[in-house]
PDB file of C-alpha atoms in Angstrom:
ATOM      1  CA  UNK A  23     -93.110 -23.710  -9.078  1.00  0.00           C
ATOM      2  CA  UNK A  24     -90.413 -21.758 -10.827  1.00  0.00           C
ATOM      3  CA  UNK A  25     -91.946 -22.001 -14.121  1.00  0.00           C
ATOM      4  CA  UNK A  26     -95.462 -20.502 -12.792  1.00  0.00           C
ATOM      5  CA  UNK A  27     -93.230 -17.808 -11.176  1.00  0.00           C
ATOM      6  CA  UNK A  28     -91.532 -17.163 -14.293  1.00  0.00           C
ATOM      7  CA  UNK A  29     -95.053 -16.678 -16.468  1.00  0.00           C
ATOM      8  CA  UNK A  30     -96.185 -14.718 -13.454  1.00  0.00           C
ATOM      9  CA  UNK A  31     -93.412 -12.292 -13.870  1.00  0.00           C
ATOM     10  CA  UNK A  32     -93.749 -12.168 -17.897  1.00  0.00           C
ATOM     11  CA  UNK A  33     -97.350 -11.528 -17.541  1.00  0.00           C
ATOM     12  CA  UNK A  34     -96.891  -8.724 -15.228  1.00  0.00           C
ATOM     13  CA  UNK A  35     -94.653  -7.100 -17.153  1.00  0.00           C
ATOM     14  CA  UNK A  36     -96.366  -7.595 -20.579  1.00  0.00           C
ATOM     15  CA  UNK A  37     -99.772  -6.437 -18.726  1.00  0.00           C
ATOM     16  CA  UNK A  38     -97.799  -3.006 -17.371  1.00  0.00           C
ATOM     17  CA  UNK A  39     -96.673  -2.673 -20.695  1.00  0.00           C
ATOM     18  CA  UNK A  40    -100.508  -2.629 -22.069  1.00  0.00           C
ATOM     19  CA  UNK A  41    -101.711  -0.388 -19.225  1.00  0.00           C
ATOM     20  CA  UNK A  42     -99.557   2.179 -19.428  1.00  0.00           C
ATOM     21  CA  UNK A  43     -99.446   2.371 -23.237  1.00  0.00           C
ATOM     22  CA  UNK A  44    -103.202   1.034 -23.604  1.00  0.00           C
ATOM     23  CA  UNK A  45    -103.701   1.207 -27.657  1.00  0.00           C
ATOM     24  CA  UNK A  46    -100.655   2.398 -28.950  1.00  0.00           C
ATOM     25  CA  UNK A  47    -100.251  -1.436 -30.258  1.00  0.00           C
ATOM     26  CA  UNK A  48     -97.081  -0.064 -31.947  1.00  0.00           C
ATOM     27  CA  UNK A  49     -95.322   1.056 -29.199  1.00  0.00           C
ATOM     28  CA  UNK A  50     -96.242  -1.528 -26.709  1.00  0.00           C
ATOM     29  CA  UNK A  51     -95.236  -4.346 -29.228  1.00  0.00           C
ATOM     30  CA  UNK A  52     -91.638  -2.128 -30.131  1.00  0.00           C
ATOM     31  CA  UNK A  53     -91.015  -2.716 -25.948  1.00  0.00           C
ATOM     32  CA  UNK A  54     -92.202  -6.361 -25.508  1.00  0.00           C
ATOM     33  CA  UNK A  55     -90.022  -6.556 -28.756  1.00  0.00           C
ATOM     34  CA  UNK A  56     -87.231  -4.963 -26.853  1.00  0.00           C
ATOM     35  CA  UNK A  57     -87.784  -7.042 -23.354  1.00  0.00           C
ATOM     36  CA  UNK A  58     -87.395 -10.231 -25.062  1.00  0.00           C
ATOM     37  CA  UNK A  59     -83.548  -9.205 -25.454  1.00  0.00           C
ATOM     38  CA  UNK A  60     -83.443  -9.544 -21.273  1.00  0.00           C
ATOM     39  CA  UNK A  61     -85.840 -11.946 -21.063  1.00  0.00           C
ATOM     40  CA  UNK A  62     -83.472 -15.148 -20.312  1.00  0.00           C
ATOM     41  CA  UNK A  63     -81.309 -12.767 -18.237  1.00  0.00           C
ATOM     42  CA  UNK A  64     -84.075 -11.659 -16.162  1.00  0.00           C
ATOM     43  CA  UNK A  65     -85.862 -15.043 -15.903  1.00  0.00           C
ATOM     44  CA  UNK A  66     -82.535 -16.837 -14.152  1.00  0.00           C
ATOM     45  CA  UNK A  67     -82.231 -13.748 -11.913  1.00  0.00           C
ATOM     46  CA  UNK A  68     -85.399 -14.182 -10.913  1.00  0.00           C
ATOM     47  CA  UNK A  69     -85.336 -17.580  -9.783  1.00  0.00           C
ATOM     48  CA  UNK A  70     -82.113 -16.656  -8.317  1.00  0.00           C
ATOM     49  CA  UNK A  71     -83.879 -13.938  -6.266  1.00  0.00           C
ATOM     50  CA  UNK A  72     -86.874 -16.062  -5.031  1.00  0.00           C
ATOM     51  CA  UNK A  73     -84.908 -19.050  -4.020  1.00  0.00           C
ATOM     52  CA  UNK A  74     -82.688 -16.769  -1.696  1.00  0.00           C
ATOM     53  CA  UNK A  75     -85.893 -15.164  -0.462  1.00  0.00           C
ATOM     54  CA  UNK A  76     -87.020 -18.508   1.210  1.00  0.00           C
ATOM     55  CA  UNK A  77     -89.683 -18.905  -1.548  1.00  0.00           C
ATOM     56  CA  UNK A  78     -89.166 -22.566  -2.666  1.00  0.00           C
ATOM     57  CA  UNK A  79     -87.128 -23.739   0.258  1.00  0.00           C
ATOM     58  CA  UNK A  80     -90.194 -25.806   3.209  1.00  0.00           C
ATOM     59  CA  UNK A  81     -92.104 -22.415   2.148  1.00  0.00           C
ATOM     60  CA  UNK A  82     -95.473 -24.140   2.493  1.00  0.00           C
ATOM     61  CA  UNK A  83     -95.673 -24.244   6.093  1.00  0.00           C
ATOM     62  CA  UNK A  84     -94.388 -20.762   6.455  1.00  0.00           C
ATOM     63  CA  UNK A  85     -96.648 -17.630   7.800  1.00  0.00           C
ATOM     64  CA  UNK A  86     -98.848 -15.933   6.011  1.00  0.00           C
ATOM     65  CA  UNK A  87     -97.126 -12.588   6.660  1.00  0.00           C
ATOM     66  CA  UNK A  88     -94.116 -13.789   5.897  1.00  0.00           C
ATOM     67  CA  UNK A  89     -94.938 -15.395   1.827  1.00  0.00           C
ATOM     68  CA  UNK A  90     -96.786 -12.023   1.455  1.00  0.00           C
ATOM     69  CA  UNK A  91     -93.323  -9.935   2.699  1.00  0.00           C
ATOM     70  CA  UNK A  92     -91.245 -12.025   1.125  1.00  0.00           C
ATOM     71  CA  UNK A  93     -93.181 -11.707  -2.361  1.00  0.00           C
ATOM     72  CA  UNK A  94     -93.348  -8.261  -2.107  1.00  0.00           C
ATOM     73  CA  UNK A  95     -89.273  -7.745  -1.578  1.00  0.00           C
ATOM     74  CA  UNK A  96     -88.543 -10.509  -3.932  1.00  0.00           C
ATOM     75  CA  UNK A  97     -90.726  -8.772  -6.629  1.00  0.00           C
ATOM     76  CA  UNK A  98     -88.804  -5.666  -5.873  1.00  0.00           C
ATOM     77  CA  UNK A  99     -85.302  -6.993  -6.587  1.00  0.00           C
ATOM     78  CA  UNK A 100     -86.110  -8.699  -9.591  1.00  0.00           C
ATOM     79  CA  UNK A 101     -87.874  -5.284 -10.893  1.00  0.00           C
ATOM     80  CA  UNK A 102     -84.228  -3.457 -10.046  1.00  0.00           C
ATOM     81  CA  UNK A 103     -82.566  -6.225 -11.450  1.00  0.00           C
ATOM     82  CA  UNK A 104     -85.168  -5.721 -14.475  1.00  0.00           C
ATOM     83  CA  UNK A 105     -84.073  -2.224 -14.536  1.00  0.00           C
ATOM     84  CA  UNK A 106     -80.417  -3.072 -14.309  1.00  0.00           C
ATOM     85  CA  UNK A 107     -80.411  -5.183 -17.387  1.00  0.00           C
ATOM     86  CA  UNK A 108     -82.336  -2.657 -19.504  1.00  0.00           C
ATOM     87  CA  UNK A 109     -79.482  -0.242 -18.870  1.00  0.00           C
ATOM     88  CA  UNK A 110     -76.823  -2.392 -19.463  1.00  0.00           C
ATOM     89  CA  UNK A 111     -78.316  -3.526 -22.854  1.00  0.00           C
ATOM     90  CA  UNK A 112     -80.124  -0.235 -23.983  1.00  0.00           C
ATOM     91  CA  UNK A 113     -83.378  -2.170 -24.369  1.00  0.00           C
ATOM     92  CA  UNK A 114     -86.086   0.106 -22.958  1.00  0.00           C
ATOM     93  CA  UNK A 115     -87.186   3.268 -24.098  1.00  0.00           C
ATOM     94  CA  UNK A 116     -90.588   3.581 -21.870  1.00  0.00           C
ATOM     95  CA  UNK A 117     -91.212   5.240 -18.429  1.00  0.00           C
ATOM     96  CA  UNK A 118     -90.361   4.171 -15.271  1.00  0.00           C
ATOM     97  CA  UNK A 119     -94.039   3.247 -14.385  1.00  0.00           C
ATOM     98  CA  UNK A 120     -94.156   0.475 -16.050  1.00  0.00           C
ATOM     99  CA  UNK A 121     -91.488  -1.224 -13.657  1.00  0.00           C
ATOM    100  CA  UNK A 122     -93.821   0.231 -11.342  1.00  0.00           C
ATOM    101  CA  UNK A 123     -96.784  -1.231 -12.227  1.00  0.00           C
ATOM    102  CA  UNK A 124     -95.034  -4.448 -13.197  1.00  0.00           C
ATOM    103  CA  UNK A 125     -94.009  -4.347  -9.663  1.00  0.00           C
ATOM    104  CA  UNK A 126     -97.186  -4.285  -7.944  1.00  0.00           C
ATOM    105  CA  UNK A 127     -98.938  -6.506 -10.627  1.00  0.00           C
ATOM    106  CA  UNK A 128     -96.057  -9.080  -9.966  1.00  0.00           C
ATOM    107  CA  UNK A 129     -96.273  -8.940  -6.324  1.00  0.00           C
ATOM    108  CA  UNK A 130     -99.981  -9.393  -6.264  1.00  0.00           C
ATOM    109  CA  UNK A 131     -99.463 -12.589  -8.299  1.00  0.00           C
ATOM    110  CA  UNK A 132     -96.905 -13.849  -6.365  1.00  0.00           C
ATOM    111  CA  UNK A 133     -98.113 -13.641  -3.392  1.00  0.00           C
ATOM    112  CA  UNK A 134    -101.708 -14.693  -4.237  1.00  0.00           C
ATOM    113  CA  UNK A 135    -100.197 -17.931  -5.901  1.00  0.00           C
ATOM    114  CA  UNK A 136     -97.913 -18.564  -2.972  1.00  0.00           C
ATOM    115  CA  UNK A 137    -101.206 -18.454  -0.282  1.00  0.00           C
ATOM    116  CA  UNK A 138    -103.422 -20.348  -2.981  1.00  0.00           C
ATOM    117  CA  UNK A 139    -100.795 -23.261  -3.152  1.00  0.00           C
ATOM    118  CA  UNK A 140    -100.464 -22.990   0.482  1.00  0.00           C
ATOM    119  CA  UNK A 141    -104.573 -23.017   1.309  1.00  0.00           C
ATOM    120  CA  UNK A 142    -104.932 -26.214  -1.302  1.00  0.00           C
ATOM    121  CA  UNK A 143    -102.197 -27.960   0.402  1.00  0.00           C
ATOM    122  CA  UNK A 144    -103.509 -27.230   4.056  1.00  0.00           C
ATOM    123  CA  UNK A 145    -106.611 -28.213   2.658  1.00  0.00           C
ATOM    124  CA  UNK A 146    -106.353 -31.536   1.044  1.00  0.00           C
ATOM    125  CA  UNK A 147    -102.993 -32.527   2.373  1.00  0.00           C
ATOM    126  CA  UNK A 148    -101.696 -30.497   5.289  1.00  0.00           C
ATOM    127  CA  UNK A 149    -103.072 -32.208   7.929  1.00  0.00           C
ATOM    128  CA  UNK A 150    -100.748 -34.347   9.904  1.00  0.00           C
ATOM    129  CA  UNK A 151    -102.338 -37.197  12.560  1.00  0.00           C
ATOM    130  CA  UNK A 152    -100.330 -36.823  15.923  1.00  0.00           C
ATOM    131  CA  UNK A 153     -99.535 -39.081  18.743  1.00  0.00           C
ATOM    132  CA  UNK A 154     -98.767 -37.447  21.591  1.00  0.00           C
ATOM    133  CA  UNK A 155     -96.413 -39.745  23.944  1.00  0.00           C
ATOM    134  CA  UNK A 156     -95.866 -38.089  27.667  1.00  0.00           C
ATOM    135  CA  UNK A 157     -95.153 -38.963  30.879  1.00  0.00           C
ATOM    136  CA  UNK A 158     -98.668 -38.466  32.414  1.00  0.00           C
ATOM    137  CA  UNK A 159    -102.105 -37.113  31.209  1.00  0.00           C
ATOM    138  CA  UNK A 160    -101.731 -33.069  32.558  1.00  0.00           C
ATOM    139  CA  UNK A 161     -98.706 -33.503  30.363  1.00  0.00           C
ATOM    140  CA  UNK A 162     -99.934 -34.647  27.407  1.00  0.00           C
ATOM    141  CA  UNK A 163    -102.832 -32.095  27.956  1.00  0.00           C
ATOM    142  CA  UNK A 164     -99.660 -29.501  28.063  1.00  0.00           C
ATOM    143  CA  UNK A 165     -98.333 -30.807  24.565  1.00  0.00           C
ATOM    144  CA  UNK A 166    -101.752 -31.214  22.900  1.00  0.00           C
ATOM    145  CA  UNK A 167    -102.332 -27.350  23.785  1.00  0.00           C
ATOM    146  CA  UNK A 168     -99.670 -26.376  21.550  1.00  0.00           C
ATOM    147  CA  UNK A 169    -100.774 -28.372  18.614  1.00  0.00           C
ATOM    148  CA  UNK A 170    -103.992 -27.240  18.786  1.00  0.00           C
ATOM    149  CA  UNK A 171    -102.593 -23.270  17.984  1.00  0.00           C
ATOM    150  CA  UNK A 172    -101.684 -25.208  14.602  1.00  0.00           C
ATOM    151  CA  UNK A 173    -105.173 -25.600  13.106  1.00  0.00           C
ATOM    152  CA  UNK A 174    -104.918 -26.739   9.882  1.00  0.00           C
ATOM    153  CA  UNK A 175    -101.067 -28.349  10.193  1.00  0.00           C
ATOM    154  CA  UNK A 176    -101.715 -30.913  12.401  1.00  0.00           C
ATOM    155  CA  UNK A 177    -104.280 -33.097  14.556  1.00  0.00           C
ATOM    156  CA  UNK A 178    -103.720 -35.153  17.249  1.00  0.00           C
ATOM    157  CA  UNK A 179    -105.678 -38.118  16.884  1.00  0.00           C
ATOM    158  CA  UNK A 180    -103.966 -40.404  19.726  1.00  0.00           C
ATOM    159  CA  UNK A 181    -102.148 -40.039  23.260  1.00  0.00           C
ATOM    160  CA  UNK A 182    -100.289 -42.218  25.366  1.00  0.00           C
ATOM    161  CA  UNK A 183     -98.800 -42.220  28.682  1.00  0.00           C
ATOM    162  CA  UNK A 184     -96.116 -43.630  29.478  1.00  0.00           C
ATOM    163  CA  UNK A 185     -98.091 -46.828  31.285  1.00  0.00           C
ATOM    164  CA  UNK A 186     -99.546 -47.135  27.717  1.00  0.00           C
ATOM    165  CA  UNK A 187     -96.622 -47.672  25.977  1.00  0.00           C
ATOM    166  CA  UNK A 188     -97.149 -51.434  25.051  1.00  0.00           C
ATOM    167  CA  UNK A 189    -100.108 -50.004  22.565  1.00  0.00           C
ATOM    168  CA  UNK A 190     -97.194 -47.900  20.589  1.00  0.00           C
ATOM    169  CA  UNK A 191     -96.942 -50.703  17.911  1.00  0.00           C
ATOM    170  CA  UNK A 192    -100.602 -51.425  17.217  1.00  0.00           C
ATOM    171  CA  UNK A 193    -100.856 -47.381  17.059  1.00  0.00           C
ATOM    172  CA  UNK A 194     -98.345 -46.469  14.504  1.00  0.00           C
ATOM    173  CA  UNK A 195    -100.031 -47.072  11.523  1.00  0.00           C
ATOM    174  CA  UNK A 196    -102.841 -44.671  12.395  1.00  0.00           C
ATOM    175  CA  UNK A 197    -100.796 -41.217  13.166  1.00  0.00           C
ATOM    176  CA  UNK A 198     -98.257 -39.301  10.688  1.00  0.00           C
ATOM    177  CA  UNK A 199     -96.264 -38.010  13.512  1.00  0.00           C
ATOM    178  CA  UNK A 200     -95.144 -38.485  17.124  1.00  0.00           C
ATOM    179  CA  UNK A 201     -94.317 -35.629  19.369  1.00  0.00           C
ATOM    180  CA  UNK A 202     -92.046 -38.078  22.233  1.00  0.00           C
ATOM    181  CA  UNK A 203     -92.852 -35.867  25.673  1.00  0.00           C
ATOM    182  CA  UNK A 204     -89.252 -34.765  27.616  1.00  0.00           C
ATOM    183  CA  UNK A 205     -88.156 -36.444  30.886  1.00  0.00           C
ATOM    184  CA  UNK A 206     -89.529 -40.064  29.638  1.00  0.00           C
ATOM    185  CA  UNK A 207     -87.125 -42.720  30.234  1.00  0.00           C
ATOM    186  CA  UNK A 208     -87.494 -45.012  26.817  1.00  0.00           C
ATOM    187  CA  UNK A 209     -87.278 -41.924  24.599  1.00  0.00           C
ATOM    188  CA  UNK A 210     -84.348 -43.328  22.534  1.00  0.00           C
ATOM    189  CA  UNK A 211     -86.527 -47.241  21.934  1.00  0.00           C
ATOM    190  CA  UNK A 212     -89.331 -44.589  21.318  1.00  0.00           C
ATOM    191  CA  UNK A 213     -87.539 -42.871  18.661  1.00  0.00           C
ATOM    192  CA  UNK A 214     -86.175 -46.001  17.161  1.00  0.00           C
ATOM    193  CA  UNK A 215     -89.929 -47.591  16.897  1.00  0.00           C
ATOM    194  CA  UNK A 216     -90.895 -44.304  15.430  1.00  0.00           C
ATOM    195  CA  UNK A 217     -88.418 -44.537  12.686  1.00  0.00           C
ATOM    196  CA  UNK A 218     -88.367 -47.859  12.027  1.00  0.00           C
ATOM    197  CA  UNK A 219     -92.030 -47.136  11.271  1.00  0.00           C
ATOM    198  CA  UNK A 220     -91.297 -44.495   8.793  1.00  0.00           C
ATOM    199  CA  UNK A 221     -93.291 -41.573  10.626  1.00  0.00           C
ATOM    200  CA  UNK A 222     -92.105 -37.846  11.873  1.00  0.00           C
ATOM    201  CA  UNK A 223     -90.924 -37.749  14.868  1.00  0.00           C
ATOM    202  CA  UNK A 224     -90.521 -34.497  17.487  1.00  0.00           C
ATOM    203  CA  UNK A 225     -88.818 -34.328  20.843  1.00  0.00           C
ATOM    204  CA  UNK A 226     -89.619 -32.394  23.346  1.00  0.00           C
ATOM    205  CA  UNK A 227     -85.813 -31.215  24.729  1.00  0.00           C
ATOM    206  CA  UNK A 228     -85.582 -32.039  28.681  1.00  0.00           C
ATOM    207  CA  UNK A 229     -83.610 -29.048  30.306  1.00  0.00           C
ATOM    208  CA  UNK A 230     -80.117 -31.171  30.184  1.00  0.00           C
ATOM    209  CA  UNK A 231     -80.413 -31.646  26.548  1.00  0.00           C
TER     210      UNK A 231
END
């Protein structure tokens, strides 16, 4: 993902560079001359930037709001750091609307290519199959409630009750995760099944724990 950030960010600037000098092919190709002297520079403070913005760390599972605020300030800081490292090497001799418009351009991009990603993975590959294990149905109902307000995330396919527990074994092959219900008595051979099978497992705290 770095490298499509990294010809995001070149193309924004090289496309603020066109609009705001439009035909004047010699100046715009004196500046990208001159931005290829920061180019490294700038490219490892960008991924720098992004990776501290929570951009490439579990990102895909994050709010929209929050990819599309954390583009936007990311794509900020690496236009200031742009505009740092034009100063310090005397590169740039154009207005400050092109960091402008590199900004916005760059933002746009980044964000759109965050959600994208994000849509085609809910799509095709988000989609985890749940098995709900709780104590009785009403609280099972409870649990399969909350999944529901992930549409898109996850499914539950299965429930059991706690009566029902001699099925886990034949059931395990069929779900991705297992949300383990609090206040259930086997929750630690639960949890050891559940990993023993390979699958995701999430407990529901008790109030002692």
């Amino acid at each position: 993902m770095a490298a499509v950030d990294i010809l995001l960010l070149h193309c924004a600037f090289t496309a603020a560079f066109y609009i705001r000098f439009g035909s004047d092919l010699q100046t715009t190709l004196f500046n990208l001359h001159a931005y290829l002297r920061i180019l490294t520079a700038l490219s490892a403070c960008a991924v720098v930037i992004l990776h501290f913005s929570g951009l490439y760390m579990n990102w895909l599972r994050k709010s929209k709001s929050f990819l599309v605020q954390s583009a936007a300030v990311a794509s900020g800081m690496i236009v200031l750091a742009a505009m740092v490292l034009s100063f310090w090497e005397r590169a740039f001799a154009f207005p400050r609307t092109v960091f402008a418009i590199a900004f916005a351009l760059f933002a746009m991009l980044l964000a759109a290519s965050r959600l994208l990603v994000q849509y085609l993975y809910r799509t095709y590959g988000g989609s985890r199959r749940v098995l709900i294990i709780a104590r009785n149905k009403e609280a099972a109902f409870t649990l399969e409630r909350k999944f529901s307000k992930e549409a898109g995330w996850y499914r539950v396919d299965k429930i059991l009750t706690v009566d029902q527990l001699a099925w886990l074994p034949s059931v395990l092959p069929e779900v991705d995760t297992v949300v383990i219900g609090e206040m259930l008595e086997e929750k630690s051979r639960i949890f050891g099944l559940c990993i023993q099978a390979g699958k995701q497992v999430l407990v529901v705290p008790g109030i002692s724990e």
